[in-house]
Amino acid sequence: MFRWLKGRGARDAQVEAVRTRIPAELWEQVLDAFPFLYPLVQEEQAALLDRAAWVLASKTMNGAGGLELTDFMRLCIAAQAALPILNLEPALYEGWDEIIVYPGGFVIPRRREDEDGVVHEYDEDAAGEAWEGGPVLISWEDARLAEGGYNVVIHEFAHKLDLLTGSADGVPSLAGRRDIDGRAWRRVLEQSLDQFSAALEDVEAAIPADVDPEGPEAGQWYGQLPLDPYAATDEAEFFAVSSESFFADPAPLAETMPEWYALLRAYYRQDPLARLQHHEDRQSP
């Protein structure tokens, strides 16, 4: 259904052509598959469908590793990718053309030179990857997960927003954003990362010696954190992990790092926590 339209920066006619080809029942299946999408009010769901159609019209989505993509898979990925730019200009996703979807996790060859000039080559397991000026790589097994704050699609597309400035440093393009002070962003980003890193150190110190910190039993300690421990890697990963939690499970982030949450709310022009609370109020008898 969606394979014939592609290109960088799709025209309105292309987007409308894709949108009209998306059956209402398929869209409902996608909304039902991801609980964090359901609190969107009807107008927001319609806007998200428009943005998802833009993603489908603008990007070539190809299966890898023998994966045959279905319309449901394509729309699931497009809808999640579209959520961060629901109230932003879709041009923020321009400059690259392809989304590559693997059945599950995949391996990426790495090459790193250490301080002594020694080059190390190794393979790294990955669930997603965003290349500067290149494609987004996604594991479908991970893209379909819908519990907690983990969301590989939003994570990788947050990296794309970050890379728009030419480097992944946790600061997306703020050009023309008079509502956000770049110096304040950097200050709050660094303070929040330091706060989270300290919390992670406390959690790691609390794990008993007889518990493998890499094993599933350690989950009860790491579960006390508002974000996945991977957020402590650097500023770029902190922004990406924060973004996925911001949309998929906003309460822990808002409670523990309110100033950082407020900046993300301002940048994305969305308030997922208020949206969720409003949804819960509507469901109450």
XYZ file of C-alpha atoms in Angstrom:
285
model
C 0.000 0.000 0.000
C 2.719 2.479 0.966
C 5.635 1.301 -1.172
C 5.228 3.468 -4.221
C 5.640 6.895 -2.651
C 9.011 8.085 -1.468
C 11.258 11.093 -1.642
C 12.814 13.791 0.462
C 10.261 16.294 1.700
C 7.046 14.895 0.269
C 4.620 17.296 -1.368
C 1.154 17.852 0.101
C -0.439 15.859 -2.717
C 1.801 12.872 -1.984
C 1.024 13.003 1.715
C -2.719 13.234 1.064
C -2.505 10.304 -1.355
C -0.901 8.151 1.321
C -3.306 9.324 4.007
C -6.367 8.386 1.980
C -4.958 4.896 1.468
C -4.715 4.169 5.203
C -7.837 2.244 6.291
C -9.506 3.503 9.459
C -9.423 0.017 10.976
C -5.650 -0.236 10.407
C -5.125 3.101 12.138
C -7.219 1.915 15.089
C -5.063 -1.210 15.323
C -1.958 0.946 15.563
C -3.486 3.174 18.257
C -4.557 0.099 20.211
C -1.065 -1.422 19.921
C 0.602 1.517 21.677
C -1.186 2.686 24.835
C 0.757 5.962 24.986
C -0.931 7.005 21.720
C -4.443 6.422 22.938
C -4.627 9.447 25.308
C -4.333 11.739 22.290
C -7.674 13.471 21.749
C -9.431 13.003 18.439
C -7.889 16.115 16.861
C -4.409 15.016 17.910
C -4.953 11.519 16.535
C -5.973 13.030 13.208
C -2.883 15.266 13.226
C -0.698 12.270 14.077
C -2.177 10.377 11.135
C -1.243 13.297 8.875
C 2.321 13.305 10.218
C 2.571 9.505 9.870
C 1.437 9.838 6.263
C 4.182 12.427 5.755
C 6.773 9.977 7.107
C 5.498 7.220 4.809
C 5.466 9.540 1.805
C 8.895 10.998 2.540
C 10.916 7.950 3.538
C 11.627 4.634 1.886
C 11.015 1.881 4.441
C 12.764 -1.396 3.644
C 12.973 -4.718 5.440
C 16.364 -6.301 6.101
C 17.466 -9.720 7.258
C 14.641 -11.381 5.349
C 11.898 -9.287 6.961
C 8.837 -8.679 4.790
C 7.208 -5.477 5.957
C 3.427 -5.368 6.269
C 1.289 -2.225 6.180
C 0.734 -2.630 9.911
C 4.494 -2.644 10.560
C 5.051 0.403 8.372
C 2.265 2.376 9.999
C 3.369 1.401 13.520
C 6.857 2.734 12.879
C 5.614 5.840 11.044
C 3.168 6.724 13.838
C 5.827 6.476 16.544
C 8.304 8.440 14.428
C 5.667 11.096 13.816
C 4.804 11.680 17.478
C 7.837 13.885 18.316
C 7.042 16.214 15.379
C 3.294 16.253 15.961
C 3.456 20.002 16.634
C 6.759 20.700 14.885
C 7.727 21.211 11.268
C 8.231 17.865 9.465
C 11.191 19.484 7.683
C 13.161 18.582 10.835
C 13.230 15.021 9.453
C 14.472 16.019 6.011
C 17.974 15.475 4.627
C 17.865 11.676 4.559
C 15.653 9.089 2.892
C 15.544 5.576 4.342
C 14.270 3.581 7.319
C 15.692 0.051 7.477
C 13.810 -2.468 9.605
C 15.375 -5.681 10.910
C 13.352 -8.576 12.386
C 15.113 -8.194 15.735
C 18.349 -6.909 17.177
C 21.232 -6.603 14.759
C 25.012 -6.243 14.866
C 26.917 -3.104 13.906
C 30.687 -3.222 13.236
C 32.509 -0.616 15.313
C 35.991 0.866 15.036
C 37.476 2.912 17.872
C 40.911 4.367 18.477
C 41.995 4.589 22.125
C 44.193 7.210 23.796
C 47.345 5.312 22.824
C 46.406 5.240 19.156
C 45.489 1.564 19.177
C 42.532 0.779 16.902
C 39.917 -1.596 18.271
C 37.420 -3.291 15.965
C 34.418 -5.073 17.409
C 30.765 -5.886 16.840
C 28.042 -4.237 18.905
C 24.497 -5.510 19.368
C 21.885 -2.864 18.630
C 18.112 -2.365 18.580
C 18.356 0.895 16.637
C 20.796 3.288 15.033
C 20.543 6.762 13.506
C 23.232 7.759 11.041
C 24.104 11.385 10.365
C 22.785 12.138 6.882
C 21.899 8.473 6.472
C 19.178 5.994 7.367
C 17.503 5.074 10.617
C 17.899 1.387 11.496
C 15.183 -0.198 13.639
C 14.540 -3.618 15.174
C 10.897 -4.529 14.611
C 10.949 -6.763 17.684
C 11.804 -3.678 19.747
C 9.637 -1.266 17.767
C 6.509 -3.215 18.678
C 7.164 -3.052 22.443
C 4.582 -0.917 24.178
C 5.250 -1.096 27.916
C 7.129 1.332 30.137
C 9.268 4.165 28.868
C 11.259 2.149 26.334
C 10.707 3.171 22.724
C 13.416 2.524 20.152
C 11.650 4.424 17.349
C 11.272 7.663 19.308
C 14.825 7.212 20.612
C 16.361 7.039 17.134
C 14.247 9.853 15.732
C 15.251 12.022 18.701
C 18.836 11.371 17.605
C 17.859 12.626 14.145
C 16.561 15.850 15.696
C 19.812 16.143 17.643
C 21.963 15.455 14.562
C 20.267 18.236 12.625
C 22.807 20.660 14.098
C 25.680 18.536 12.754
C 26.651 16.768 15.973
C 24.933 14.588 18.540
C 25.329 16.560 21.765
C 21.873 16.514 23.312
C 20.953 19.934 21.901
C 18.515 19.785 18.971
C 18.219 22.688 16.581
C 16.724 25.664 18.408
C 16.872 27.947 15.379
C 13.895 30.257 15.398
C 12.797 29.018 18.828
C 12.448 32.248 20.771
C 10.593 30.319 23.465
C 13.738 28.352 24.397
C 17.069 29.791 25.575
C 19.973 27.731 24.241
C 22.144 28.476 27.281
C 19.356 27.394 29.622
C 18.954 24.184 27.616
C 22.649 23.355 27.977
C 22.632 24.191 31.689
C 19.560 22.111 32.508
C 20.774 19.264 30.284
C 24.109 19.051 32.078
C 22.571 19.401 35.537
C 19.951 16.746 34.815
C 22.538 14.349 33.394
C 24.729 14.844 36.469
C 21.709 14.251 38.720
C 20.783 11.084 36.883
C 24.370 9.797 36.830
C 24.603 10.280 40.608
C 21.316 8.422 41.099
C 22.597 5.599 38.909
C 25.777 5.355 40.980
C 23.685 5.121 44.154
C 21.571 2.354 42.652
C 24.613 0.406 41.487
C 26.177 0.720 44.949
C 22.990 -0.633 46.543
C 22.920 -3.829 44.463
C 24.082 -6.699 46.703
C 27.375 -8.352 45.838
C 25.652 -11.677 45.117
C 23.392 -10.104 42.459
C 24.666 -9.818 38.899
C 24.257 -6.123 37.972
C 23.812 -7.184 34.337
C 21.239 -9.865 35.142
C 17.446 -9.700 35.406
C 17.507 -9.774 39.215
C 19.080 -6.315 39.230
C 15.977 -4.913 37.560
C 14.300 -4.178 40.894
C 17.103 -1.720 41.708
C 17.380 -0.125 38.274
C 13.598 0.154 38.210
C 13.873 2.891 40.837
C 15.397 5.183 38.213
C 13.239 7.491 36.080
C 15.173 6.544 32.920
C 16.997 3.582 31.492
C 20.615 3.488 32.766
C 21.808 3.951 29.176
C 20.804 7.611 29.531
C 23.975 8.195 31.576
C 26.214 7.431 28.568
C 26.492 11.048 27.389
C 24.386 14.113 26.545
C 23.156 12.689 23.229
C 21.882 9.478 24.789
C 20.416 11.369 27.709
C 18.339 13.469 25.321
C 17.251 10.418 23.289
C 16.352 8.266 26.310
C 14.612 11.220 27.966
C 12.587 11.766 24.796
C 11.324 8.194 24.661
C 10.316 8.317 28.330
C 8.810 11.791 27.870
C 6.315 10.383 25.371
C 5.891 6.788 26.545
C 6.028 7.094 30.360
C 6.249 10.760 31.375
C 5.414 10.682 35.085
C 8.793 9.481 36.511
C 10.701 12.022 34.428
C 8.375 14.890 35.364
C 8.539 14.013 39.062
C 12.314 13.639 39.366
C 13.574 16.205 36.833
C 10.789 18.799 36.468
C 13.014 21.473 34.927
C 14.268 19.079 32.244
C 10.730 17.837 31.622
C 9.593 21.442 31.212
C 12.265 22.060 28.567
C 11.249 18.941 26.641
C 7.622 20.032 26.920
C 8.550 23.421 25.483
C 10.693 21.961 22.699
C 8.202 19.334 21.514
C 5.229 21.637 22.180
C 3.448 18.768 23.877
C 2.684 17.777 27.463
C 2.263 13.983 27.566
C 1.761 13.945 31.343
C -1.120 16.437 31.202
C -2.510 14.531 28.234
C -2.376 11.266 30.191
C -3.965 12.797 33.283
C -6.730 14.315 31.168
C -7.332 10.925 29.552
C -7.526 9.230 32.957
C -9.987 11.867 34.174
C -12.181 11.214 31.140
C -12.164 7.504 31.925
C -13.155 7.996 35.561
C -16.841 7.380 36.377
